[in-house]
Amino acid sequence: MSQELRKDNIDKNETGSVEAKTGTKAASHLQKVLEAGHFSVTAEIGPPMSANADFVRNKARELLGLVDAANITDNQTAVVRMSSIAAAYLVQQEGLEAVVQMTCRDRNRIAIQSDLLGAYALGLKNVLCLSGDHQSFGNHPESKNVYDIDSIQLINALRGMKEEKVFINGKSIKTPPEFFIGATANPFADPEELQFIRFVKKIRAGARFIQTQAIYDVERFARWMEKVRKEGLHEKAFILAGILVNKSLKSIEMTKMVAGMAVPDIFIERMARAASQEEEGVKIALELIDEIRKIEGVKGIHIMAVGWESIVPVIIERAGFLPRPAV
Amino acid sequence: MIVAEQKPVEEIIRYLDKFNKIAVAACGTCVTVCMAGGEKEALTLASALRIKRLEQERPLEVKVVTPKRQCDIEFLDDIAHEIGDCEAILSLGCGAGVQFMAEKFKEKPVLPGLNTKFMGVTRDVGIWTEMCQGCGDCILEKTGGVCPVTRCSKSNFNGPCGGSSNGKCEINPGIDCGWQLIYDRLKALGMLENLYEIMPPKDWRSSRDGGPRKVEKKEVVL
Ligand code: SF4
Ligand code: SF4
């Protein structure tokens, strides 16, 4: 993308960035973008498996002005990485707003609440609540798991902090954190009915934005959205559709194997036939974005490009998401 | 029942190294049913230990005793005379049995012959599965008789997590997803509305998290 365009976006983002740094009480930038009716664009930053702050800062700079916020993963796939809160703080120091991911795997209710008080005090305003991948997937499979509370209980706890100004134990908090609370939903996992009940519960518990599992099967997603609209859920929480960008045939084949992923064979075939798999991967992502953004009730796109983060700016520019709104 | 599994003979023989005369104590209850520490297993293990030590040319004298249970003092009193001059006791009871034997036979080392696994059921011949973690505050009435604490790998109370796939748990396709089981059961019972309730965080004090527990039935306490 052109330098001017990037700079233009950075300038427009100025207000957001000052706020991100100082941690004022106002709503998060992401929340404002969504509430103003803009179609949001978010991406992900995976913290390093080290104490390297510059790694995080560089990633933040690469996305600055291109996305409304970046999700900072919490020891994803149970591999030890820099803390999501610490990394999110570094990201916001660069002027880019962060969404802190918080899993229930590693902390009991004392640690989760304490960490989130700290996160809010540091100016972090968005939290995405997750169960977390089981530790058996990661690089410390010997560890004890926690799961003192589950992700819905975490969402409910954050809502309680914000709305009722109380901790999980019901005791009052003088200066409560007022996070923009997020959760995930998987329109493709089975049993569908149970997954939908759980999605409804997440919104009832207090989730205000929902990031979906990566979408490939647009038809099936559209049917799910129809159900969402029928229940009026798209008016209770902002639905942000997940898009995964695949770099190669191998990558899309591996994606297909992940539990709860629905990848139609046509995409595998296209990747297999493509002269340039990278270009085909980008094309597929752009086509999906194009179709998904037309679906009523979808309020934003969340781009995941695990292991291929450098492609995110290209996708955003080619999808016509620039400039990002200043709110 | 409490389900256990015998430790490898190589491990046991190692910590019996300095003894020449031991008693192997079977247990007549749970571990008999799960074929880990009953009289039959004790006799087989005793022979294996004797043979191993004969191979080392340091014969080991092994006597087998089978109390009805190792977790009740009266049954331990019954076997006291049989333990006699043994230098050590290898208990094939669960962890509770081993510890109770150690309390009773203070002057002798009591060593574990089993790895105690869980509270469970006989799923099939030779197959046992975990069903309960003794959380101390049972909620099975809400979940169609399927335990989320035990049978969900993440002990989710408002499950399932995103990893549930084709009815199996994300950690291992050989494990049923507890929340799929809960859903199937509640659906069959016409009780799906139970799932709409946001279950609050559990009070883990009733579980092991409250420290070692004690149950007192007042009316029978002497
Ligand atoms: S809820 Fe508690 S007591 Fe009931 S089966 Fe599960 S672990 Fe056991
Ligand atoms: S897949 Fe099912 S059993 Fe496994 S952790 Fe998730 S909800 Fe629990």
Coordinates of C-alpha atoms and ligand atoms in Angstrom, one line a residue:
Chain A
M1 CA 0.0 0.0 0.0
S2 CA 1.1 3.6 -0.5
Q3 CA 2.9 5.4 2.2
E4 CA 0.6 8.4 2.0
L5 CA -2.5 6.3 2.5
R6 CA -0.9 4.7 5.5
K7 CA 0.1 8.0 6.9
D8 CA -3.3 9.5 6.2
N9 CA -4.8 6.7 8.3
I10 CA -2.3 7.2 11.1
D11 CA -3.3 10.9 11.3
K12 CA -6.9 10.0 11.3
N13 CA -6.3 7.5 14.0
E14 CA -4.7 10.1 16.2
T15 CA -7.6 10.5 18.6
G16 CA -7.9 6.8 19.1
S17 CA -4.2 6.4 19.7
V18 CA -4.0 9.1 22.4
E19 CA -6.9 7.5 24.2
A20 CA -5.4 4.1 23.8
K21 CA -2.3 5.4 25.6
T22 CA -3.9 7.3 28.4
G23 CA -6.7 4.9 29.3
T24 CA -9.5 7.4 29.8
K25 CA -12.9 6.1 30.7
A26 CA -14.4 6.6 27.3
A27 CA -15.5 3.7 25.2
S28 CA -12.9 1.8 23.2
H29 CA -12.1 2.8 19.7
L30 CA -13.4 -0.5 18.4
Q31 CA -16.7 0.1 20.2
K32 CA -17.0 3.6 18.8
V33 CA -16.3 2.4 15.3
L34 CA -19.0 -0.2 15.6
E35 CA -21.5 2.1 17.3
A36 CA -21.0 4.7 14.7
G37 CA -22.2 2.2 12.2
H38 CA -18.8 1.6 10.5
F39 CA -17.8 -1.8 9.2
S40 CA -14.9 -2.8 11.5
V41 CA -11.7 -4.4 10.5
T42 CA -9.6 -6.3 13.0
A43 CA -6.6 -8.6 12.8
E44 CA -4.4 -10.6 15.2
I45 CA -1.0 -10.2 16.8
G46 CA 0.5 -13.3 18.3
P47 CA 3.0 -12.4 21.0
P48 CA 6.5 -13.9 20.7
M49 CA 7.7 -16.9 22.6
S50 CA 10.2 -14.6 24.2
A51 CA 10.5 -11.3 26.1
N52 CA 11.1 -9.4 22.9
A53 CA 9.1 -6.1 23.1
D54 CA 10.3 -4.9 19.7
F55 CA 8.7 -7.9 18.0
V56 CA 5.4 -6.8 19.3
R57 CA 6.0 -3.1 18.6
N58 CA 6.9 -3.9 15.0
K59 CA 3.8 -6.0 14.5
A60 CA 1.7 -3.1 15.9
R61 CA 3.4 -0.6 13.5
E62 CA 2.7 -2.9 10.5
L63 CA -1.0 -2.7 11.3
L64 CA -1.3 0.8 12.5
G65 CA -3.8 2.8 10.5
L66 CA -5.0 -0.4 8.7
V67 CA -7.2 -2.0 11.4
D68 CA -9.5 -0.6 14.1
A69 CA -8.0 -2.9 16.7
A70 CA -5.7 -6.0 16.9
N71 CA -6.5 -9.1 19.0
I72 CA -3.6 -10.2 21.2
T73 CA -3.7 -13.9 21.7
D74 CA -3.4 -15.5 25.1
N75 CA -0.9 -18.3 25.0
Q76 CA -2.6 -19.6 21.9
T77 CA -2.6 -23.4 21.5
A78 CA -1.3 -23.5 25.0
V79 CA 2.2 -22.5 24.0
V80 CA 3.9 -20.2 26.4
R81 CA 4.2 -16.7 24.9
M82 CA 4.5 -13.2 26.2
S83 CA 1.4 -12.3 28.3
S84 CA -1.5 -11.0 26.2
I85 CA -1.9 -8.1 28.6
A86 CA 1.8 -7.0 28.5
A87 CA 1.8 -7.4 24.7
A88 CA -1.5 -5.5 24.4
Y89 CA 0.0 -2.7 26.4
L90 CA 3.0 -2.5 24.1
V91 CA 0.7 -2.5 21.1
Q92 CA -1.3 0.4 22.5
Q93 CA 1.9 2.3 23.2
E94 CA 2.4 2.3 19.4
G95 CA -1.1 3.9 19.0
L96 CA -2.9 0.8 17.9
E97 CA -5.8 -0.4 20.0
A98 CA -5.7 -3.9 21.4
V99 CA -8.2 -6.5 22.1
V100 CA -6.9 -8.6 25.0
Q101 CA -7.7 -12.3 24.7
M102 CA -8.3 -13.9 28.1
T103 CA -8.6 -17.7 28.5
C104 CA -9.9 -19.6 31.5
R105 CA -7.2 -22.3 31.2
D106 CA -4.4 -20.7 33.2
R107 CA -5.9 -18.5 35.8
N108 CA -8.4 -19.0 38.6
R109 CA -11.0 -16.3 39.4
I110 CA -8.5 -14.4 41.6
A111 CA -5.9 -14.2 38.9
I112 CA -8.3 -13.4 36.1
Q113 CA -10.0 -10.5 38.0
S114 CA -6.6 -9.2 39.2
D115 CA -5.1 -9.3 35.7
L116 CA -8.1 -7.6 34.2
L117 CA -8.1 -4.8 36.8
G118 CA -4.5 -4.3 35.8
A119 CA -5.3 -4.4 32.1
Y120 CA -7.9 -1.8 32.4
A121 CA -5.7 0.4 34.6
L122 CA -3.1 0.2 31.7
G123 CA -5.7 1.5 29.3
L124 CA -6.8 -1.7 27.7
K125 CA -10.5 -1.6 26.9
N126 CA -11.4 -4.7 24.9
V127 CA -11.4 -8.2 26.2
L128 CA -12.2 -11.3 24.3
C129 CA -13.3 -14.2 26.6
L130 CA -12.3 -17.7 25.6
S131 CA -12.1 -21.2 27.1
G132 CA -8.6 -21.6 25.8
D133 CA -7.1 -24.6 24.0
H134 CA -6.5 -27.5 26.4
Q135 CA -2.9 -27.5 27.7
S136 CA -2.4 -31.0 26.1
F137 CA -2.0 -29.2 22.7
G138 CA 0.8 -27.0 23.8
N139 CA 4.4 -27.1 24.8
H140 CA 3.8 -27.7 28.5
P141 CA 1.4 -30.6 28.4
E142 CA 2.5 -31.6 31.9
S143 CA 0.9 -28.6 33.4
K144 CA -2.1 -28.5 35.7
N145 CA -5.1 -26.9 34.2
V146 CA -7.3 -24.4 36.0
Y147 CA -10.7 -23.9 34.5
D148 CA -12.0 -22.5 37.8
I149 CA -14.6 -20.5 35.8
D150 CA -15.7 -21.1 32.2
S151 CA -15.8 -18.5 29.4
I152 CA -19.5 -17.7 29.9
Q153 CA -18.9 -17.2 33.6
L154 CA -16.0 -14.9 32.7
I155 CA -18.2 -12.9 30.3
N156 CA -20.8 -12.6 33.1
A157 CA -18.1 -11.6 35.6
L158 CA -16.9 -8.8 33.3
R159 CA -20.4 -7.6 32.8
G160 CA -21.0 -7.7 36.5
M161 CA -17.8 -5.6 37.1
K162 CA -19.0 -3.0 34.5
E163 CA -22.7 -2.9 35.2
E164 CA -23.1 -3.8 38.9
K165 CA -19.6 -2.7 39.9
V166 CA -19.0 -6.0 41.8
F167 CA -16.4 -8.7 41.8
I168 CA -17.5 -12.3 41.2
N169 CA -18.0 -12.6 44.9
G170 CA -20.5 -9.8 44.9
K171 CA -18.3 -7.3 46.8
S172 CA -18.2 -3.9 45.3
I173 CA -15.4 -2.4 43.3
K174 CA -14.7 1.3 43.7
T175 CA -13.2 1.8 40.2
P176 CA -14.5 -1.0 38.1
P177 CA -13.1 -1.9 34.8
E178 CA -15.5 -1.2 32.0
F179 CA -14.5 -3.4 29.2
F180 CA -16.0 -3.8 25.8
I181 CA -16.7 -7.5 26.2
G182 CA -16.3 -10.0 23.4
A183 CA -16.8 -13.7 22.9
T184 CA -16.5 -16.2 20.1
A185 CA -19.0 -18.2 18.2
N186 CA -18.7 -21.1 15.8
P187 CA -21.5 -21.3 13.3
F188 CA -20.1 -24.6 12.0
A189 CA -19.6 -26.6 15.1
D190 CA -22.0 -29.4 16.0
P191 CA -24.5 -30.1 17.5
E192 CA -25.8 -26.9 15.9
E193 CA -28.7 -26.5 18.4
L194 CA -26.4 -26.7 21.4
Q195 CA -23.8 -24.4 19.9
F196 CA -26.5 -21.9 19.2
I197 CA -27.9 -22.1 22.8
R198 CA -24.4 -21.4 24.0
F199 CA -24.0 -18.4 21.6
V200 CA -27.3 -17.0 23.0
K201 CA -26.0 -17.5 26.5
K202 CA -22.8 -15.6 25.7
I203 CA -24.8 -12.6 24.6
R204 CA -27.1 -12.9 27.6
A205 CA -24.1 -13.1 29.9
G206 CA -22.9 -9.8 28.5
A207 CA -20.9 -10.2 25.3
R208 CA -21.2 -7.1 23.1
F209 CA -19.1 -8.3 20.2
I210 CA -18.8 -11.8 18.8
Q211 CA -15.9 -13.0 16.7
T212 CA -16.9 -16.0 14.6
Q213 CA -14.8 -19.0 13.7
A214 CA -13.2 -18.6 10.3
I215 CA -15.8 -18.8 7.5
Y216 CA -15.4 -20.7 4.2
D217 CA -18.9 -22.0 3.8
V218 CA -20.7 -18.8 3.2
E219 CA -24.0 -20.4 2.5
R220 CA -24.0 -22.1 5.8
F221 CA -22.9 -19.0 7.5
A222 CA -25.7 -17.0 5.8
R223 CA -28.2 -19.5 7.2
W224 CA -26.7 -19.1 10.7
M225 CA -27.0 -15.3 10.3
E226 CA -30.6 -15.7 9.3
K227 CA -31.2 -17.4 12.6
V228 CA -29.2 -14.7 14.4
R229 CA -31.4 -12.0 12.8
K230 CA -34.6 -13.9 13.6
E231 CA -33.7 -13.8 17.2
G232 CA -32.6 -10.2 17.0
L233 CA -29.1 -11.1 18.3
H234 CA -27.3 -9.0 15.7
E235 CA -28.8 -6.0 17.5
K236 CA -27.6 -7.1 20.9
A237 CA -24.0 -7.8 19.9
F238 CA -21.8 -6.8 16.9
I239 CA -21.1 -9.9 14.8
L240 CA -17.6 -9.8 13.4
A241 CA -17.0 -12.5 10.8
G242 CA -13.7 -14.4 11.0
I243 CA -11.6 -14.8 7.8
L244 CA -8.5 -17.0 7.6
V245 CA -6.0 -16.4 4.9
N246 CA -4.2 -19.5 3.7
K247 CA -0.8 -19.3 2.1
S248 CA -0.6 -22.8 0.6
L249 CA -2.5 -25.9 -0.3
K250 CA -1.0 -27.5 2.8
S251 CA -2.2 -24.7 5.0
I252 CA -5.8 -24.9 3.8
E253 CA -5.7 -28.7 4.1
M254 CA -4.6 -28.4 7.7
T255 CA -7.3 -25.8 8.3
K256 CA -9.9 -28.3 7.0
M257 CA -8.7 -30.8 9.6
V258 CA -9.2 -28.5 12.6
A259 CA -12.2 -29.5 14.7
G260 CA -15.3 -27.3 14.0
M261 CA -14.0 -26.0 10.6
A262 CA -16.1 -26.2 7.5
V263 CA -14.0 -25.9 4.4
P264 CA -15.8 -26.8 1.1
D265 CA -13.7 -28.9 -1.2
I266 CA -13.9 -26.4 -4.0
F267 CA -11.3 -24.2 -2.2
I268 CA -8.9 -27.1 -1.7
E269 CA -9.3 -27.8 -5.4
R270 CA -8.7 -24.2 -6.4
M271 CA -5.6 -24.1 -4.3
A272 CA -4.3 -27.3 -5.8
R273 CA -4.8 -26.0 -9.3
A274 CA -3.5 -22.5 -8.8
A275 CA -0.4 -21.3 -10.5
S276 CA 0.4 -19.2 -7.4
Q277 CA -1.1 -20.7 -4.2
E278 CA -0.3 -17.5 -2.3
E279 CA -2.3 -15.4 -4.8
E280 CA -5.1 -17.9 -4.8
G281 CA -5.2 -17.8 -1.0
V282 CA -5.5 -14.0 -1.1
K283 CA -8.2 -14.2 -3.8
I284 CA -10.2 -16.7 -1.9
A285 CA -10.1 -14.5 1.2
L286 CA -11.1 -11.5 -0.8
E287 CA -14.0 -13.3 -2.3
L288 CA -15.2 -14.5 1.0
I289 CA -14.9 -11.0 2.5
D290 CA -16.9 -9.6 -0.4
E291 CA -19.7 -12.1 0.0
I292 CA -19.8 -12.0 3.8
R293 CA -19.9 -8.2 4.1
K294 CA -23.1 -8.2 2.1
I295 CA -24.9 -10.4 4.6
E296 CA -27.2 -8.4 6.8
G297 CA -26.2 -8.2 10.4
V298 CA -22.4 -8.7 9.9
K299 CA -20.7 -5.7 11.4
G300 CA -17.1 -6.3 10.8
I301 CA -14.4 -8.7 9.6
H302 CA -11.7 -10.2 11.7
I303 CA -8.7 -11.4 9.7
M304 CA -6.6 -14.2 11.0
A305 CA -3.4 -15.0 9.1
V306 CA -1.5 -17.3 11.4
G307 CA 2.0 -17.5 10.2
W308 CA 1.4 -15.1 7.3
E309 CA 0.8 -11.8 9.1
S310 CA 2.6 -9.8 6.3
I311 CA -0.4 -10.5 4.0
V312 CA -2.9 -8.7 6.2
P313 CA -2.2 -5.2 4.9
V314 CA -2.5 -6.4 1.3
I315 CA -5.9 -8.0 2.1
I316 CA -7.1 -4.9 3.8
E317 CA -6.1 -2.6 1.0
R318 CA -7.4 -4.9 -1.8
A319 CA -10.7 -5.4 0.0
G320 CA -11.2 -1.6 -0.1
F321 CA -11.2 -1.2 3.7
L322 CA -9.1 1.9 3.6
P323 CA -9.0 4.5 4.9
R324 CA -10.2 3.3 8.3
P325 CA -12.8 5.6 10.0
A326 CA -11.7 8.2 12.5
V327 CA -14.2 8.3 15.3
Chain B
M1 CA -15.7 -47.7 42.6
I2 CA -12.2 -46.5 42.9
V3 CA -10.3 -47.6 39.9
A4 CA -6.6 -48.3 40.0
E5 CA -3.9 -49.9 37.9
Q6 CA -0.9 -52.0 39.0
K7 CA 2.5 -50.3 38.9
P8 CA 5.1 -51.9 36.6
V9 CA 6.9 -54.8 38.4
E10 CA 10.2 -53.2 37.6
E11 CA 9.3 -50.2 39.6
I12 CA 8.0 -52.2 42.6
I13 CA 11.0 -54.5 42.6
R14 CA 13.3 -51.4 42.8
Y15 CA 11.8 -50.1 46.0
L16 CA 11.6 -53.5 47.6
D17 CA 15.3 -53.9 47.1
K18 CA 16.4 -53.7 50.6
F19 CA 13.8 -56.2 52.0
N20 CA 14.0 -59.9 52.2
K21 CA 10.6 -60.7 53.6
I22 CA 7.4 -58.8 52.7
A23 CA 3.6 -59.1 52.8
V24 CA 1.6 -58.2 49.7
A25 CA -1.8 -56.9 51.0
A26 CA -4.6 -57.2 48.5
C27 CA -7.9 -55.4 49.0
G28 CA -11.2 -57.2 48.7
T29 CA -13.3 -54.3 47.4
C30 CA -12.9 -51.7 44.6
V31 CA -9.5 -52.8 43.3
T32 CA -10.7 -56.4 43.3
V33 CA -13.5 -55.4 40.9
C34 CA -11.2 -53.4 38.7
M35 CA -8.7 -56.3 38.6
A36 CA -5.8 -54.3 39.9
G37 CA -5.3 -55.3 43.6
G38 CA -7.6 -58.3 44.4
E39 CA -6.3 -61.6 45.9
K40 CA -5.8 -63.0 42.4
E41 CA -3.6 -60.0 41.3
A42 CA -1.8 -60.2 44.6
L43 CA -0.9 -63.9 44.1
T44 CA 0.3 -63.2 40.6
L45 CA 2.4 -60.2 41.6
A46 CA 3.9 -62.2 44.5
S47 CA 5.1 -64.9 42.1
A48 CA 6.5 -62.3 39.7
L49 CA 8.4 -60.6 42.5
R50 CA 9.8 -63.9 43.8
I51 CA 11.0 -64.9 40.3
K52 CA 12.6 -61.5 39.7
R53 CA 14.5 -61.8 43.0
L54 CA 15.5 -65.4 42.3
E55 CA 17.0 -64.2 39.0
Q56 CA 19.0 -61.8 41.1
E57 CA 20.0 -64.6 43.4
R58 CA 18.5 -62.8 46.4
P59 CA 15.3 -64.7 47.1
L60 CA 12.4 -62.6 48.5
E61 CA 9.9 -64.2 50.8
V62 CA 6.4 -63.0 50.0
K63 CA 3.2 -63.6 51.8
V64 CA -0.2 -62.6 50.6
V65 CA -2.9 -61.3 52.9
T66 CA -6.3 -60.2 51.8
P67 CA -8.3 -57.9 54.2
K68 CA -11.9 -57.4 53.2
R69 CA -11.1 -53.7 52.8
Q70 CA -8.0 -51.7 53.7
C71 CA -10.0 -48.5 54.4
D72 CA -11.7 -49.9 57.6
I73 CA -9.6 -50.4 60.8
E74 CA -11.5 -53.6 61.9
F75 CA -10.4 -55.4 58.7
L76 CA -6.8 -54.3 59.3
D77 CA -7.0 -55.7 62.9
D78 CA -8.0 -59.0 61.3
I79 CA -4.7 -59.3 59.3
A80 CA -2.3 -57.9 62.0
H81 CA -1.3 -61.4 63.1
E82 CA -0.5 -62.4 59.5
I83 CA 1.8 -59.4 58.9
G84 CA 4.0 -60.7 61.8
D85 CA 7.7 -60.5 61.1
C86 CA 7.5 -59.1 57.5
E87 CA 9.9 -56.2 57.0
A88 CA 7.6 -54.3 54.7
I89 CA 4.1 -54.3 53.3
L90 CA 3.3 -53.8 49.7
S91 CA -0.3 -52.6 49.6
L92 CA -2.5 -53.2 46.6
G93 CA -5.2 -51.0 48.0
C94 CA -6.0 -47.6 46.6
G95 CA -4.1 -44.6 47.9
A96 CA -6.5 -44.5 50.9
G97 CA -5.8 -48.1 51.7
V98 CA -2.0 -47.6 51.5
Q99 CA -2.2 -44.7 53.9
F100 CA -4.5 -46.4 56.3
M101 CA -2.3 -49.4 56.4
A102 CA 0.7 -47.1 57.1
E103 CA -1.2 -45.6 60.0
K104 CA -2.1 -49.0 61.4
F105 CA 1.3 -50.7 60.9
K106 CA 3.4 -47.9 62.2
E107 CA 6.6 -49.8 62.6
K108 CA 6.8 -51.1 59.0
P109 CA 7.2 -49.3 55.7
V110 CA 4.0 -49.6 53.7
L111 CA 4.6 -49.2 49.9
P112 CA 2.1 -48.6 47.1
G113 CA 1.7 -51.3 44.5
L114 CA -1.0 -49.5 42.5
N115 CA -1.5 -46.2 40.8
T116 CA -4.9 -45.0 42.0
K117 CA -6.7 -43.4 39.1
F118 CA -10.3 -42.3 39.6
M119 CA -13.9 -43.0 40.7
G120 CA -15.5 -44.7 37.8
V121 CA -17.4 -47.6 36.3
T122 CA -16.8 -50.8 34.4
R123 CA -17.4 -49.7 30.9
D124 CA -16.7 -53.0 29.3
V125 CA -14.7 -56.1 30.2
G126 CA -11.4 -54.7 31.2
I127 CA -12.3 -51.1 30.5
W128 CA -13.1 -48.6 33.3
T129 CA -13.9 -44.9 32.8
E130 CA -13.9 -41.9 35.1
M131 CA -17.3 -40.6 36.2
C132 CA -17.0 -38.5 39.3
Q133 CA -14.4 -36.2 40.9
G134 CA -16.0 -36.0 44.2
C135 CA -16.6 -32.3 43.9
G136 CA -18.7 -32.4 47.1
D137 CA -21.7 -30.6 45.6
C138 CA -23.4 -32.7 43.0
I139 CA -25.2 -31.0 40.2
L140 CA -26.2 -34.0 38.1
E141 CA -29.9 -33.1 38.4
K142 CA -29.1 -30.1 36.1
T143 CA -27.1 -31.9 33.5
G144 CA -29.1 -35.0 32.8
G145 CA -27.0 -37.3 35.0
V146 CA -23.8 -36.6 33.1
C147 CA -21.0 -34.9 35.1
P148 CA -19.5 -31.7 33.5
V149 CA -16.8 -31.5 36.2
T150 CA -15.4 -34.9 35.3
R151 CA -16.5 -35.6 31.8
C152 CA -15.7 -32.3 30.2
S153 CA -11.9 -32.0 30.0
K154 CA -12.2 -28.3 30.9
S155 CA -14.9 -28.8 33.6
N156 CA -17.1 -26.3 31.7
F157 CA -20.4 -25.6 33.4
N158 CA -21.8 -23.8 30.4
G159 CA -20.3 -26.0 27.7
P160 CA -19.4 -27.1 25.1
C161 CA -16.2 -25.3 24.2
G162 CA -15.3 -24.7 20.6
G163 CA -13.3 -27.9 20.4
S164 CA -16.2 -30.3 20.5
S165 CA -16.3 -32.2 17.2
N166 CA -18.5 -35.1 16.1
G167 CA -19.3 -35.8 19.7
K168 CA -15.7 -36.1 20.7
C169 CA -13.5 -34.0 22.9
E170 CA -10.8 -31.8 21.4
I171 CA -8.1 -33.4 23.4
N172 CA -8.6 -36.9 22.1
P173 CA -11.0 -38.5 19.6
G174 CA -11.2 -41.4 22.0
I175 CA -12.9 -39.3 24.6
D176 CA -16.6 -38.5 24.3
C177 CA -17.3 -34.8 24.7
G178 CA -19.1 -34.5 28.0
W179 CA -21.2 -31.7 26.7
Q180 CA -22.4 -33.6 23.7
L181 CA -23.5 -36.3 26.2
I182 CA -25.3 -33.8 28.4
Y183 CA -27.0 -32.4 25.4
D184 CA -28.1 -35.8 24.0
R185 CA -29.4 -36.8 27.4
L186 CA -31.3 -33.6 28.1
K187 CA -32.8 -33.6 24.6
A188 CA -34.0 -37.2 25.1
L189 CA -35.5 -36.2 28.4
G190 CA -37.2 -33.1 26.9
M191 CA -35.2 -30.9 29.3
L192 CA -33.1 -28.8 26.9
E193 CA -34.4 -25.7 28.7
N194 CA -31.9 -26.5 31.4
L195 CA -29.1 -25.5 29.1
Y196 CA -30.3 -21.9 28.9
E197 CA -29.5 -21.3 32.5
I198 CA -26.2 -19.5 33.0
M199 CA -24.6 -21.7 35.6
P200 CA -22.7 -19.5 38.1
P201 CA -19.1 -20.1 39.1
K202 CA -18.9 -23.2 41.3
D203 CA -18.0 -22.9 44.9
W204 CA -15.0 -25.2 44.9
R205 CA -14.7 -25.2 48.7
S206 CA -16.8 -28.3 48.7
S207 CA -14.1 -29.9 46.5
R208 CA -10.5 -30.7 47.2
D209 CA -9.8 -27.0 46.8
G210 CA -11.2 -26.5 50.4
G211 CA -8.4 -28.6 51.8
P212 CA -8.6 -32.3 52.9
R213 CA -12.2 -33.0 53.5
K214 CA -14.1 -34.8 56.3
V215 CA -17.6 -36.1 56.4
E216 CA -19.3 -36.4 59.8
K217 CA -22.6 -38.2 60.3
K218 CA -23.5 -36.7 63.7
E219 CA -26.0 -39.4 64.7
V220 CA -23.5 -42.2 64.5
V221 CA -20.4 -40.4 65.9
L222 CA -19.6 -41.9 69.2
Ligands
SF4_1 S1 -21.1 -33.0 40.1 FE1 -19.5 -33.5 41.6 S2 -20.3 -35.1 42.9 FE2 -21.6 -35.0 41.0 S3 -20.7 -36.5 39.7 FE3 -19.7 -34.6 39.2 S4 -17.9 -34.5 40.4 FE4 -19.2 -36.1 41.2
SF4_2 S1 -14.6 -30.8 23.7 FE1 -16.3 -31.2 25.1 S2 -15.4 -32.4 26.8 FE2 -13.7 -31.5 25.6 S3 -13.2 -29.7 26.7 FE3 -14.7 -29.1 25.1 S4 -16.7 -29.2 26.0 FE4 -15.3 -30.2 27.4

